[in-house]
Coordinates of C-alpha atoms and ligand atoms in Angstrom, one line a residue:
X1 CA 268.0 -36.0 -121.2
X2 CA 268.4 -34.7 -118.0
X3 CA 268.1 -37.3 -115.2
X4 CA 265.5 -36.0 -112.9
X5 CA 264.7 -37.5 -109.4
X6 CA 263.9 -40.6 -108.7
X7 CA 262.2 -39.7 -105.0
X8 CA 259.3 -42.5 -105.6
X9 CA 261.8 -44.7 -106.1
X10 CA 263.8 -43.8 -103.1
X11 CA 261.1 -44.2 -101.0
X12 CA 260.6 -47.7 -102.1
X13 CA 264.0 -48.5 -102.1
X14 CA 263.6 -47.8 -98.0
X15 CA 260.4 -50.5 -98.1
X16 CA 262.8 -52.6 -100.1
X17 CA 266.3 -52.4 -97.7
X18 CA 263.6 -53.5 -95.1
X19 CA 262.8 -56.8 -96.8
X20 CA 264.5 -58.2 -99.1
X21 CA 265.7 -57.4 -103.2
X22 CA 265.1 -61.5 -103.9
X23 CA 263.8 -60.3 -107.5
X24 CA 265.4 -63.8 -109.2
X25 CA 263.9 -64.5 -111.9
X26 CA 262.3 -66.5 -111.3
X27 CA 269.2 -77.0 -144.7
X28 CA 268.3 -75.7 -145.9
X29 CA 268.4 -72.4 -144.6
X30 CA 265.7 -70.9 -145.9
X31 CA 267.4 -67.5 -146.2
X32 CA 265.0 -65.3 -148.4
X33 CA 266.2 -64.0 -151.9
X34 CA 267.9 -61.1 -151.5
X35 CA 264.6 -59.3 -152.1
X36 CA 263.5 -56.6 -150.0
X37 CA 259.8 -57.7 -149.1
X38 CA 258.5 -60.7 -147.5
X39 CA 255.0 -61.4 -147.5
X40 CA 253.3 -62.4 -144.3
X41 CA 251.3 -65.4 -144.1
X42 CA 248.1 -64.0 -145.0
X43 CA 246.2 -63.5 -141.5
X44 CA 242.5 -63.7 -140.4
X45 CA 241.0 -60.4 -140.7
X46 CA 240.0 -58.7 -136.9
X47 CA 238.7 -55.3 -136.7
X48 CA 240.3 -55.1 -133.2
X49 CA 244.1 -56.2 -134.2
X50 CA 246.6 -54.8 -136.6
X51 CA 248.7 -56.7 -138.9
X52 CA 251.7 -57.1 -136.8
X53 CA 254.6 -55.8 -139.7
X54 CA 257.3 -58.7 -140.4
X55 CA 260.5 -56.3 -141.3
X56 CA 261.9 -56.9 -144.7
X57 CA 265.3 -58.7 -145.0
X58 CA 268.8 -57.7 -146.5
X59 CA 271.1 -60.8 -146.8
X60 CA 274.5 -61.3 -148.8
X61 CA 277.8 -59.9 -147.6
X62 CA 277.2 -55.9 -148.8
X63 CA 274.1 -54.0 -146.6
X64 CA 273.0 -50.4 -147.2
X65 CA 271.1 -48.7 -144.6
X66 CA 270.1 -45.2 -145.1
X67 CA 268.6 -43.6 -141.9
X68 CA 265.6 -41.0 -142.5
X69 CA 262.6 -39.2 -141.0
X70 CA 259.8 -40.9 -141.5
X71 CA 255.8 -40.6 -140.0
X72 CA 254.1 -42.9 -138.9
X73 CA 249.6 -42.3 -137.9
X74 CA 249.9 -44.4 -134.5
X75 CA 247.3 -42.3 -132.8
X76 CA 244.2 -41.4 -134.5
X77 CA 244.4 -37.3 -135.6
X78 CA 248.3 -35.7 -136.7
X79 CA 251.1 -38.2 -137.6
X80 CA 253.7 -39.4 -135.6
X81 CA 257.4 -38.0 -136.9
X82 CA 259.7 -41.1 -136.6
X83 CA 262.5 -42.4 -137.6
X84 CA 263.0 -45.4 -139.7
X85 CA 266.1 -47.5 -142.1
X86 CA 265.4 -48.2 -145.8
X87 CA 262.3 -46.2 -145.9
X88 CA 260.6 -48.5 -143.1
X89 CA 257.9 -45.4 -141.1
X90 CA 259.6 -47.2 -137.8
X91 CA 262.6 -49.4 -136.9
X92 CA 264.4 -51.1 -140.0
X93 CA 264.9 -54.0 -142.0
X94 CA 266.3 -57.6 -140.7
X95 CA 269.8 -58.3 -142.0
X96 CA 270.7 -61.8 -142.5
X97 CA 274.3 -63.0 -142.1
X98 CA 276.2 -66.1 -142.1
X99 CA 279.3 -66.5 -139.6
X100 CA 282.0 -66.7 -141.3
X101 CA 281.5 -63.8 -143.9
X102 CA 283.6 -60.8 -144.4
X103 CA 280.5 -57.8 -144.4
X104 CA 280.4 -54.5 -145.3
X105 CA 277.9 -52.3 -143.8
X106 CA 276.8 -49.0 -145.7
X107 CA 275.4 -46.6 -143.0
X108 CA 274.2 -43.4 -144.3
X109 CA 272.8 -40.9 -142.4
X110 CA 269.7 -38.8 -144.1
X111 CA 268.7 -37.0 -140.8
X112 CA 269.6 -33.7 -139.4
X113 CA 271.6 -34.8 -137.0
X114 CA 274.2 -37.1 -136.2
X115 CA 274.0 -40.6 -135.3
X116 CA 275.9 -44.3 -134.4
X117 CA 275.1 -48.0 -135.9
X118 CA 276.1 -50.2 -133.5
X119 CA 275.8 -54.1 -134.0
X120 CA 274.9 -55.3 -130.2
X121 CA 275.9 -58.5 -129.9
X122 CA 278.9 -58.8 -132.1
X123 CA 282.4 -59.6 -131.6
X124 CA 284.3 -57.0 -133.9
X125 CA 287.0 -54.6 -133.9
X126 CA 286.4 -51.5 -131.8
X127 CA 286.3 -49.1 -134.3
X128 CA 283.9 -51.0 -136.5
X129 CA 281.3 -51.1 -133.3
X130 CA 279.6 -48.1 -134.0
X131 CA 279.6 -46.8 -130.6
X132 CA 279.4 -43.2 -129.6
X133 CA 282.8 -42.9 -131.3
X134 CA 281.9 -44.0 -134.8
X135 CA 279.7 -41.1 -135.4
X136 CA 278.1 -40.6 -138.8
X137 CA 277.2 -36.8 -139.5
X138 CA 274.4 -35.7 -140.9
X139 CA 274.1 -36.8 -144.8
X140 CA 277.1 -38.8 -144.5
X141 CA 278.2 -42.8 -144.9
X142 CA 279.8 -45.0 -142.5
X143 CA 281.3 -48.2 -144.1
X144 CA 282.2 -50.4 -141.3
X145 CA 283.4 -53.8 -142.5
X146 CA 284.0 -57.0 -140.4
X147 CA 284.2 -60.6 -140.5
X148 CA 281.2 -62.0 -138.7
X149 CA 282.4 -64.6 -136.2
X150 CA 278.8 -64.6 -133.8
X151 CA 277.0 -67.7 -133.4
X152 CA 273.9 -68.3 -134.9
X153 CA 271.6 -66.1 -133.2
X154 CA 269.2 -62.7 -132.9
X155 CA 271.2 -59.3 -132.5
X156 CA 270.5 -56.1 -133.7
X157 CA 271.6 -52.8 -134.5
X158 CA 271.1 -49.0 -133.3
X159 CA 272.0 -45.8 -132.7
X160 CA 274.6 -45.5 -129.7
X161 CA 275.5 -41.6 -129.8
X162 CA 275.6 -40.2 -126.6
X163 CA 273.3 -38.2 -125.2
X164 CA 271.0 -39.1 -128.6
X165 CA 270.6 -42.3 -127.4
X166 CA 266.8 -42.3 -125.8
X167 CA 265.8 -40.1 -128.6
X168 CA 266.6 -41.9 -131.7
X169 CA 266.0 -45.0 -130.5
X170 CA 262.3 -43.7 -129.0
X171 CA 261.9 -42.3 -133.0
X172 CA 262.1 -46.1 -133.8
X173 CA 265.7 -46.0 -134.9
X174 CA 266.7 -50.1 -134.9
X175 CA 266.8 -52.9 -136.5
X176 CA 267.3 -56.8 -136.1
X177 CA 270.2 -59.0 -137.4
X178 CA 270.1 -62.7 -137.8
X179 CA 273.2 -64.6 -137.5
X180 CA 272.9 -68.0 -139.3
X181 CA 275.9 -70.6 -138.8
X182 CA 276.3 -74.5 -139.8
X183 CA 275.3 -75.6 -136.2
X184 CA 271.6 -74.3 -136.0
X185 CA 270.9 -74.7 -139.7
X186 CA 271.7 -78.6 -139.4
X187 CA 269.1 -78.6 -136.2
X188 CA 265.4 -79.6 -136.9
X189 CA 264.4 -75.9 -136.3
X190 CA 261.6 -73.6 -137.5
X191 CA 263.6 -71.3 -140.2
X192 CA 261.3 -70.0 -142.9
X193 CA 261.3 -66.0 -142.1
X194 CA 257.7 -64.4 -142.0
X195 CA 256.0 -68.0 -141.4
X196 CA 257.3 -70.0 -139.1
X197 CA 260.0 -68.1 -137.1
X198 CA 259.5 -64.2 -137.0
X199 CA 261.3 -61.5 -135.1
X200 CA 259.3 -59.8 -132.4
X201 CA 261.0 -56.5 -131.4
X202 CA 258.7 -55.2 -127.9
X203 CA 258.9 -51.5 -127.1
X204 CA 256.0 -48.7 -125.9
X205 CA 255.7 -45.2 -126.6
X206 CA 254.3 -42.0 -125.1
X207 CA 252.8 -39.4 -127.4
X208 CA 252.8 -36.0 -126.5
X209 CA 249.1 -33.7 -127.1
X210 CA 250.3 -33.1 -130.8
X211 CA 251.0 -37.1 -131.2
X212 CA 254.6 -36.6 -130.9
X213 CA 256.9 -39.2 -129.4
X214 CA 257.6 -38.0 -125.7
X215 CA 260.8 -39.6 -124.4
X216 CA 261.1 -37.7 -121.3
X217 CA 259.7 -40.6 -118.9
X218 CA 261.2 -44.1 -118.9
X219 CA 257.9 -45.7 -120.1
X220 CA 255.5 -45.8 -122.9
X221 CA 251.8 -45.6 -122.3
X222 CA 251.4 -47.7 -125.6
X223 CA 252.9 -51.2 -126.3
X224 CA 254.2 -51.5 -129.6
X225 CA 255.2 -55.0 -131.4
X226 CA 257.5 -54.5 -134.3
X227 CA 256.2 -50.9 -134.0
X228 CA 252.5 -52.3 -134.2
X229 CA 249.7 -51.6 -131.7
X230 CA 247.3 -54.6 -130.8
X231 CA 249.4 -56.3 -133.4
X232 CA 247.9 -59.7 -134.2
X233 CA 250.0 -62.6 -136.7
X234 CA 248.6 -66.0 -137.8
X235 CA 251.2 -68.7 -137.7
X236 CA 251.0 -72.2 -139.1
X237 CA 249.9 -74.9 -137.1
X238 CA 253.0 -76.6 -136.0
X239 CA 256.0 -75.6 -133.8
X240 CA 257.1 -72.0 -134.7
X241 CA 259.4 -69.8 -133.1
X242 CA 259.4 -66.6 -131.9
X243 CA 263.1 -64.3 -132.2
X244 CA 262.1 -61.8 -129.1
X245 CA 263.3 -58.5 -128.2
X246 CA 263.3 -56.0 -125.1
X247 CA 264.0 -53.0 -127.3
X248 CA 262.5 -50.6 -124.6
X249 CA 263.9 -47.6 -122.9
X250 CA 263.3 -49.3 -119.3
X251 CA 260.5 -51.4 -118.8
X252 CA 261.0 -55.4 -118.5
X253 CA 258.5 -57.5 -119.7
X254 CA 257.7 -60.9 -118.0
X255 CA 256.4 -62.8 -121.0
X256 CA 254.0 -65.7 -121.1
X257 CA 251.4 -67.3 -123.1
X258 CA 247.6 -66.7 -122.1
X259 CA 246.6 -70.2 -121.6
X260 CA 249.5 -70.3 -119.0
X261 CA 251.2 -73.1 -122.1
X262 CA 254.9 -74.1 -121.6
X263 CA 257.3 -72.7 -124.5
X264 CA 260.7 -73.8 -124.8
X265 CA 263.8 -71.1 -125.1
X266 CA 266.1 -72.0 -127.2
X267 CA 268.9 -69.1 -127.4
X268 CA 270.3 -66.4 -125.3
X269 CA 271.5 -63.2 -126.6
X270 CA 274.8 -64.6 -128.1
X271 CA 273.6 -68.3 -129.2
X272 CA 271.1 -71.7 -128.7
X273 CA 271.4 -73.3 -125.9
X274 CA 272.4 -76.7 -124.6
X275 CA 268.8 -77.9 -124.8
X276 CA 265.9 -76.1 -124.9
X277 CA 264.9 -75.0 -121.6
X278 CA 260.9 -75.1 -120.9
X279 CA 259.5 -72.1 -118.7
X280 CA 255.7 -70.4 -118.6
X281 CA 257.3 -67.0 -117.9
X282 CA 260.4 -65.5 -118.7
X283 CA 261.7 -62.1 -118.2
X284 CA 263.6 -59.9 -120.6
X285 CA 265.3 -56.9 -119.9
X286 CA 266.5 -53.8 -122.5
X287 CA 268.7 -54.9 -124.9
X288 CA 268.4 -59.1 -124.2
X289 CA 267.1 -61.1 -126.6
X290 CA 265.5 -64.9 -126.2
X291 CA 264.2 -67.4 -129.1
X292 CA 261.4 -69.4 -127.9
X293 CA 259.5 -72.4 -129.6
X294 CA 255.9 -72.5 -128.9
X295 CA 253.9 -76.1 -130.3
X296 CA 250.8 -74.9 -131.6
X297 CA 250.9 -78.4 -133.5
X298 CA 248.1 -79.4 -131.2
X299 CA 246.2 -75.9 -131.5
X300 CA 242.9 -76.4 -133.4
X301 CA 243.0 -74.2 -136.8
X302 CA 240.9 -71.4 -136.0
X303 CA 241.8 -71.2 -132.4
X304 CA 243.9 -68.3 -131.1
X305 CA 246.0 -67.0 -128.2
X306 CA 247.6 -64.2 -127.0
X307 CA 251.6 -63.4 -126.1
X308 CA 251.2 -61.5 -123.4
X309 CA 253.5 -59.4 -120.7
X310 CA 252.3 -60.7 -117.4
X311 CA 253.9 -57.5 -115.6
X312 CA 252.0 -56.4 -112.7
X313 CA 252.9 -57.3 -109.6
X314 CA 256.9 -57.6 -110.6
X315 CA 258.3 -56.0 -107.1
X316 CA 259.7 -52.6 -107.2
X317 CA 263.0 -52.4 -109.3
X318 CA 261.4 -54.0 -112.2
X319 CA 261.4 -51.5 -115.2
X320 CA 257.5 -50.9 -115.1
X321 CA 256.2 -52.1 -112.0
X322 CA 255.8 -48.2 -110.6
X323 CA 251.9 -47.9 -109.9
X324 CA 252.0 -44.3 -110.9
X325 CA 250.5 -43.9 -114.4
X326 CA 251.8 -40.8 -115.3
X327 CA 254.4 -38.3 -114.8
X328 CA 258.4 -39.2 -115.4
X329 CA 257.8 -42.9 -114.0
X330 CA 254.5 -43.6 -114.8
X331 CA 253.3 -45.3 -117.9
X332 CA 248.7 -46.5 -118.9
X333 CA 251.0 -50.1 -119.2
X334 CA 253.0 -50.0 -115.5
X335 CA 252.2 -53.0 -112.7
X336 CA 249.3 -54.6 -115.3
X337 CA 249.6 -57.5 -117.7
X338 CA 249.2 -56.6 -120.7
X339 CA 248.9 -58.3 -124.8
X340 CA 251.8 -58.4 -127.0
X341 CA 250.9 -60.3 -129.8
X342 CA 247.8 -61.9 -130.8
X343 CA 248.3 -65.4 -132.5
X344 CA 246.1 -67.0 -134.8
X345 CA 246.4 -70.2 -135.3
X346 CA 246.5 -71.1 -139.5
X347 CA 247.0 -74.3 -141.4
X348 CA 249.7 -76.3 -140.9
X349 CA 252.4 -76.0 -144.1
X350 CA 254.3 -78.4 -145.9
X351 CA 257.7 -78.1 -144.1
X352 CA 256.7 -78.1 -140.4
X353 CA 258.6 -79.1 -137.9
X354 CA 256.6 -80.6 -135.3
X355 CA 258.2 -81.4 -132.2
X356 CA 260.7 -79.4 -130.1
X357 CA 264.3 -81.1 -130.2
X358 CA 265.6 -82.6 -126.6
X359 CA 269.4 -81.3 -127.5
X360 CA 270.7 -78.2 -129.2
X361 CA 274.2 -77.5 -129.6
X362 CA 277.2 -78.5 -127.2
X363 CA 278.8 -75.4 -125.2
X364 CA 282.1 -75.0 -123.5
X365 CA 281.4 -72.5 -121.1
X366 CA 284.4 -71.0 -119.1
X367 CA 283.9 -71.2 -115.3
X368 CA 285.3 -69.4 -112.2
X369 CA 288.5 -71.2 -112.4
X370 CA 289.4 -70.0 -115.5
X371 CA 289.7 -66.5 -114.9
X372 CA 292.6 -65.0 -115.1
X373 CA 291.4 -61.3 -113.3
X374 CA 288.2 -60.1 -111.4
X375 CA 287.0 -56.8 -111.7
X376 CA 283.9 -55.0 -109.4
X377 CA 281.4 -52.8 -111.3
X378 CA 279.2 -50.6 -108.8
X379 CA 275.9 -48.9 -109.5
X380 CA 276.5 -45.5 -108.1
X381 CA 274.0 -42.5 -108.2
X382 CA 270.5 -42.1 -109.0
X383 CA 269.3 -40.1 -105.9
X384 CA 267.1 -38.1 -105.2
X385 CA 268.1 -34.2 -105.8
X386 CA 272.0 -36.0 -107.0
X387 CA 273.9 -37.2 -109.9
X388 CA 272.3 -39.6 -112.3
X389 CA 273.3 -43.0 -112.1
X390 CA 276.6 -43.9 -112.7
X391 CA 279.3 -46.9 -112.6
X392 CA 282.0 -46.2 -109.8
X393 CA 280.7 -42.4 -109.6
X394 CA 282.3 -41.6 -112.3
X395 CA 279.6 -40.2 -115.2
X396 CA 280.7 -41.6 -118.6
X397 CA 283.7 -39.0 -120.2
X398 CA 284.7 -39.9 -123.6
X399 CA 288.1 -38.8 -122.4
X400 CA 288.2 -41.9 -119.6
X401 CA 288.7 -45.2 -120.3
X402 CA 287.6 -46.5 -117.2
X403 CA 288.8 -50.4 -117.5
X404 CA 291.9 -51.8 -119.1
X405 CA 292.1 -55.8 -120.2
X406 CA 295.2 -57.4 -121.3
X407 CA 294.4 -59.1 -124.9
X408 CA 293.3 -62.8 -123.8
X409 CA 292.6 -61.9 -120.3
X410 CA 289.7 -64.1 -118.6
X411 CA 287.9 -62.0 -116.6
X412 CA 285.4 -62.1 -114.0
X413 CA 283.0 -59.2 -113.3
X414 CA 280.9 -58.6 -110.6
X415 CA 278.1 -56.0 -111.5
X416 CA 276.8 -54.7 -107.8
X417 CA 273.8 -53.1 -107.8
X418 CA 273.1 -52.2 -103.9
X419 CA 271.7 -49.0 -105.4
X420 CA 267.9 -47.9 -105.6
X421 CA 266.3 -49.4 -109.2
X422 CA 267.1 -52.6 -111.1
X423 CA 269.1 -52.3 -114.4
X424 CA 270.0 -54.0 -117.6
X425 CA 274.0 -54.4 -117.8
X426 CA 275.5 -54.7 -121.3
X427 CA 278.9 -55.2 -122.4
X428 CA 280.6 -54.3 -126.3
X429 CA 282.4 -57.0 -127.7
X430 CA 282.1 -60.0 -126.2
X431 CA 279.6 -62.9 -125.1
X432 CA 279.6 -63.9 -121.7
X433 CA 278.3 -66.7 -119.3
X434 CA 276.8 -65.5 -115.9
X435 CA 278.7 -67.6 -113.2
X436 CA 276.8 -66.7 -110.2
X437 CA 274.0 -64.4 -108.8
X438 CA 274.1 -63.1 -105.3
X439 CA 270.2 -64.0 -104.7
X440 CA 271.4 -67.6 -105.8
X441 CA 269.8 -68.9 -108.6
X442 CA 271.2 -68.2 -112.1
X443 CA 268.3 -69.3 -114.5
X444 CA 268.6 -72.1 -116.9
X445 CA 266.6 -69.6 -119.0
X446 CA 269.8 -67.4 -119.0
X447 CA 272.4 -70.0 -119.2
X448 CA 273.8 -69.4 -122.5
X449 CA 275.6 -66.5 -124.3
X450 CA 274.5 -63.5 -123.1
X451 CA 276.3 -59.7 -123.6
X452 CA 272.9 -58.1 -121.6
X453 CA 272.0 -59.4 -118.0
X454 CA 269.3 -58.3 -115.9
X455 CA 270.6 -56.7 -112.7
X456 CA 267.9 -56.2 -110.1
X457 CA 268.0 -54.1 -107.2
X458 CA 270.0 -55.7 -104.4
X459 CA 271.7 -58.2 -106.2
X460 CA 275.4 -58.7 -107.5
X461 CA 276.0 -61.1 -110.5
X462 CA 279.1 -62.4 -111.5
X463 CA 280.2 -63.1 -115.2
X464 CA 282.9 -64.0 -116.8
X465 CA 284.4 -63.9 -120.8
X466 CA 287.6 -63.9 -122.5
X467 CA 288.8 -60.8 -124.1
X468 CA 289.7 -62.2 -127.1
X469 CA 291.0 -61.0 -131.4
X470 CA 290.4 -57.1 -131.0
X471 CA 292.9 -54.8 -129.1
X472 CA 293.6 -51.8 -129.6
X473 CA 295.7 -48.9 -127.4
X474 CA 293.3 -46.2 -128.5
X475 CA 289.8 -47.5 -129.8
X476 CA 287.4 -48.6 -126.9
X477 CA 284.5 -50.7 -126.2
X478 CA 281.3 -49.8 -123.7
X479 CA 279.6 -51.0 -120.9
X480 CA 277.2 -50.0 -120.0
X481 CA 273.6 -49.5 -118.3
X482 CA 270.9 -50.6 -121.7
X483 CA 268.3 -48.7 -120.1
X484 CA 268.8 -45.5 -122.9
X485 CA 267.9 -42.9 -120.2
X486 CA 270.7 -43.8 -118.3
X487 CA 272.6 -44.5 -120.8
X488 CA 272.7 -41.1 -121.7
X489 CA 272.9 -40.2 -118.3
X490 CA 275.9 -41.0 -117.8
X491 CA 276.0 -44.7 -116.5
X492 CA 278.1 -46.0 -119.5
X493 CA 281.9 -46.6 -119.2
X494 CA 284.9 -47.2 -121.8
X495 CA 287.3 -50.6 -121.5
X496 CA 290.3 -50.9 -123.7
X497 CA 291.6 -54.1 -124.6
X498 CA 295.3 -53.9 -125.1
X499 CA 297.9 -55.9 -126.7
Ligands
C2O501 CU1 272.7 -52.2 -127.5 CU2 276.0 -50.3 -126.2 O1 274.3 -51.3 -126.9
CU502 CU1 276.0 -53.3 -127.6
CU503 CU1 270.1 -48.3 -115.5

């Protein structure tokens, strides 16, 4: 996609150097049978809401995931040609692992083109990390097999070739994984798939005249949950929790409950927390993932509420708080708040778990002191009538590998973005905890395992990880920008971890 310019932004970025960027932000398992469908909890019928669509899981040690066209009728008239895993008509089905297992993946690749699976999140070789490297032509398998060694916690997979990015991930190309360990199944904690804990992936699309998906611009017009519009689900009265992710091209969503309720996150990207952490917003960028308990134990049966993106007003550098409704940065959804899912509350059921635990697990975080080397990341590019944005100015170059770790290395890395938009940083292989953030506050909502961190304009943040098991001399791993538009742009690099 070519990068085009980004002249309202400049001009706001002028408004912005004159104040200030402070944009802080504020057992049993019940794993299902390895069956491919789950059935929803059966949910009030409302002509105004749709179903939201609970993705149906793969567990076990051996997956098969065949990628295909697909269509989809989003918009009333022609359908909508998508892309989908395992025959879903948009985004794929939720694979269930435990840590510990060896894993084989099956990718095949049934499209015309060729594609990537990566598993963001997880802490595997290189050349099992389906980056743009691993590519899978067209009517091919991949095979990738690891040992998953991930917490217990919500990843996902998809597509990662460069420059295809955007464009297979608009066509709905993704899926979730849940990681399951010892730890979190011991913990009084909703479980039951479907019912009481459900995966909510949050993305928007723009259709073209012809109801084609248009992923020129950085935002949809149309918010989709789990690939459902004005999607509604009825959960049992009781605690339940929510597996959420920003699976957008750019837009951040500031998510809160519409009676202004407290919910409790309970895991970053890469794990749960110390304790649940109780907020009435919390903001996700592309690519992070939170798990959230909402008590709806007190709800009256019957009574409903909505999950909503509370998003106008976010300050410029927020992915969707441009007041421009159309053209490359304009979207029906920017600077409004807007519904994201529709909650009705049901009966109570037989296994509820009714109260939100006061402790979680018991992290050892690494801290400044441990590091062992510091590194500086810069947001270069992005202006107007120049390069798209980059790391360092140099455009990603499969040829480059832009960093080089020693094997076991503790390293620090500070991520500046004095640059003109806010950003979603990501890096391959690892889990990290964010030390510090130049604005000052890191969040206790962000205080766990993350491998995605919200960037916003202005601001430097600091985080630090050990780069540990996988090295290799010739296989890298990416960081990158998880905004897919610039990820394709160029604003991607390579590290190699060697022995
Ligand atoms: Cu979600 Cu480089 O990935
Ligand atoms: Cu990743
Ligand atoms: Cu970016």
């Amino acid at each position: 996609m070519p990068h085009l310019i980004r002249l309202p932004h400049l001009i706001f970025a002028i408004f912005l150097g004159l104040f200030t960027a402070l944009s802080s932000c504020t057992k049993t398992d019940t794993v299902t049978p390895s069956t491919n469908t789950v059935t929803t909890t059966p949910t009030t019928p409302s002509s105004s809401y749709t179903n939201l669509w609970i993705p149906p899981t793969l567990s076990g040690t051996s997956f098969n995931l065949t990628l295909d066209k697909s269509t989809k009728q989003f918009m009333s008239g022609a359908v909508t040609n998508t892309y989908g895993y395992n025959g879903a008509d948009f985004w794929g089905p939720t694979l269930i692992m435990n840590k510990g297992d060896q894993v084989q993946i099956n990718v095949k690749n049934n499209l015309s083109e060729t594609t990537t699976s990566h598993w963001h999140g997880f802490h595997i070789p290189a050349e099992m990390d389906g980056g743009p490297h691993q590519t899978v032509d067209a009517g091919t398998t991949w095979s990738p097999s690891f040992k998953v060694m991930n917490n217990a916690a919500t990843y996902w997979y998809h597509p990662h070739l460069h420059e295809l990015t955007a464009k297979q991930v608009s066509y709905g190309a993704g899926g979730f994984i849940i990681v399951r360990d010892p730890e979190e199944t011991a913990l009084p904690l909703p479980r039951s798939y479907g019912v009481d804990d459900i995966p909510l992936m949050l993305t928007s699309r723009r259709f073209t005249a012809t109801n084609a998906i248009d992923y020129s611009g950085a935002y949809g017009d149309y918010q989709l949950s789990n690939g459902i519009q004005n999607a509604q689900f009825t959960f049992p009265k009781q605690v339940v929790r929510l597996r959420i992710l920003n699976a957008e091209i750019e837009r951040g969503y500031n998510l809160g409950f519409s009676d202004n309720r407290t919910f409790y996150i309970i895991a970053n990207d890469g794990g749960l927390l110390d304790a649940p952490v109780p907020v009435t917003r919390v903001k996700l960028v592309v690519g992070e993932r939170i798990e959230i308990l909402v008590d709806l134990s007190k709800d009256a049966q019957g009574s409903s509420l909505d999950l909503k993106a509370y998003n106008a007003n976010q300050g410029f550098g927020f992915g969707g708080s441009e007041s421009a409704t159309q053209g490359q940065f304009g979207s029906l959804l920017n600077n409004k708040d807007f519904n994201l899912l529709h909650i009705n509350v049901g009966p109570p059921n037989t296994t509820a778990i009714t109260s939100v635990p006061t402790t979680l697990v018991k992290n050892t975080y690494w801290t400044a002191a441990d590091a062992t080397n510091s590194r500086t990341i810069t947001v270069t590019g992005g202006q107007p009538n120049g390069p798209a944005f980059t790391f360092d100015n140099k455009a990603y170059d499969h040829l480059v590998f832009n960093q080089t770790i020693k094997l076991n290395a503790i390293e620090k890395w500070t991520i500046v973005n004095n640059n003109i938009f806010g950003h979603s940083f990501h890096i391959h292989d690892v889990q990290f905890k964010i030390l510090s953030r130049s604005s000052g506050t890191v969040g206790t909502h962000e205080s766990g395992w993350k491998d995605t961190v919200y960037l916003p304009v202005g601001e430097s943040v600091t985080v630090i990880t050990k780069y540990e098991d996988f090295s290799s001399s010739k296989n890298a791993f990416m960081y990158h920008c998880h905004f897919s538009n610039h990820e394709d742009g160029g604003m991607m690099g390579q590290f190699l971890v060697v022995p």
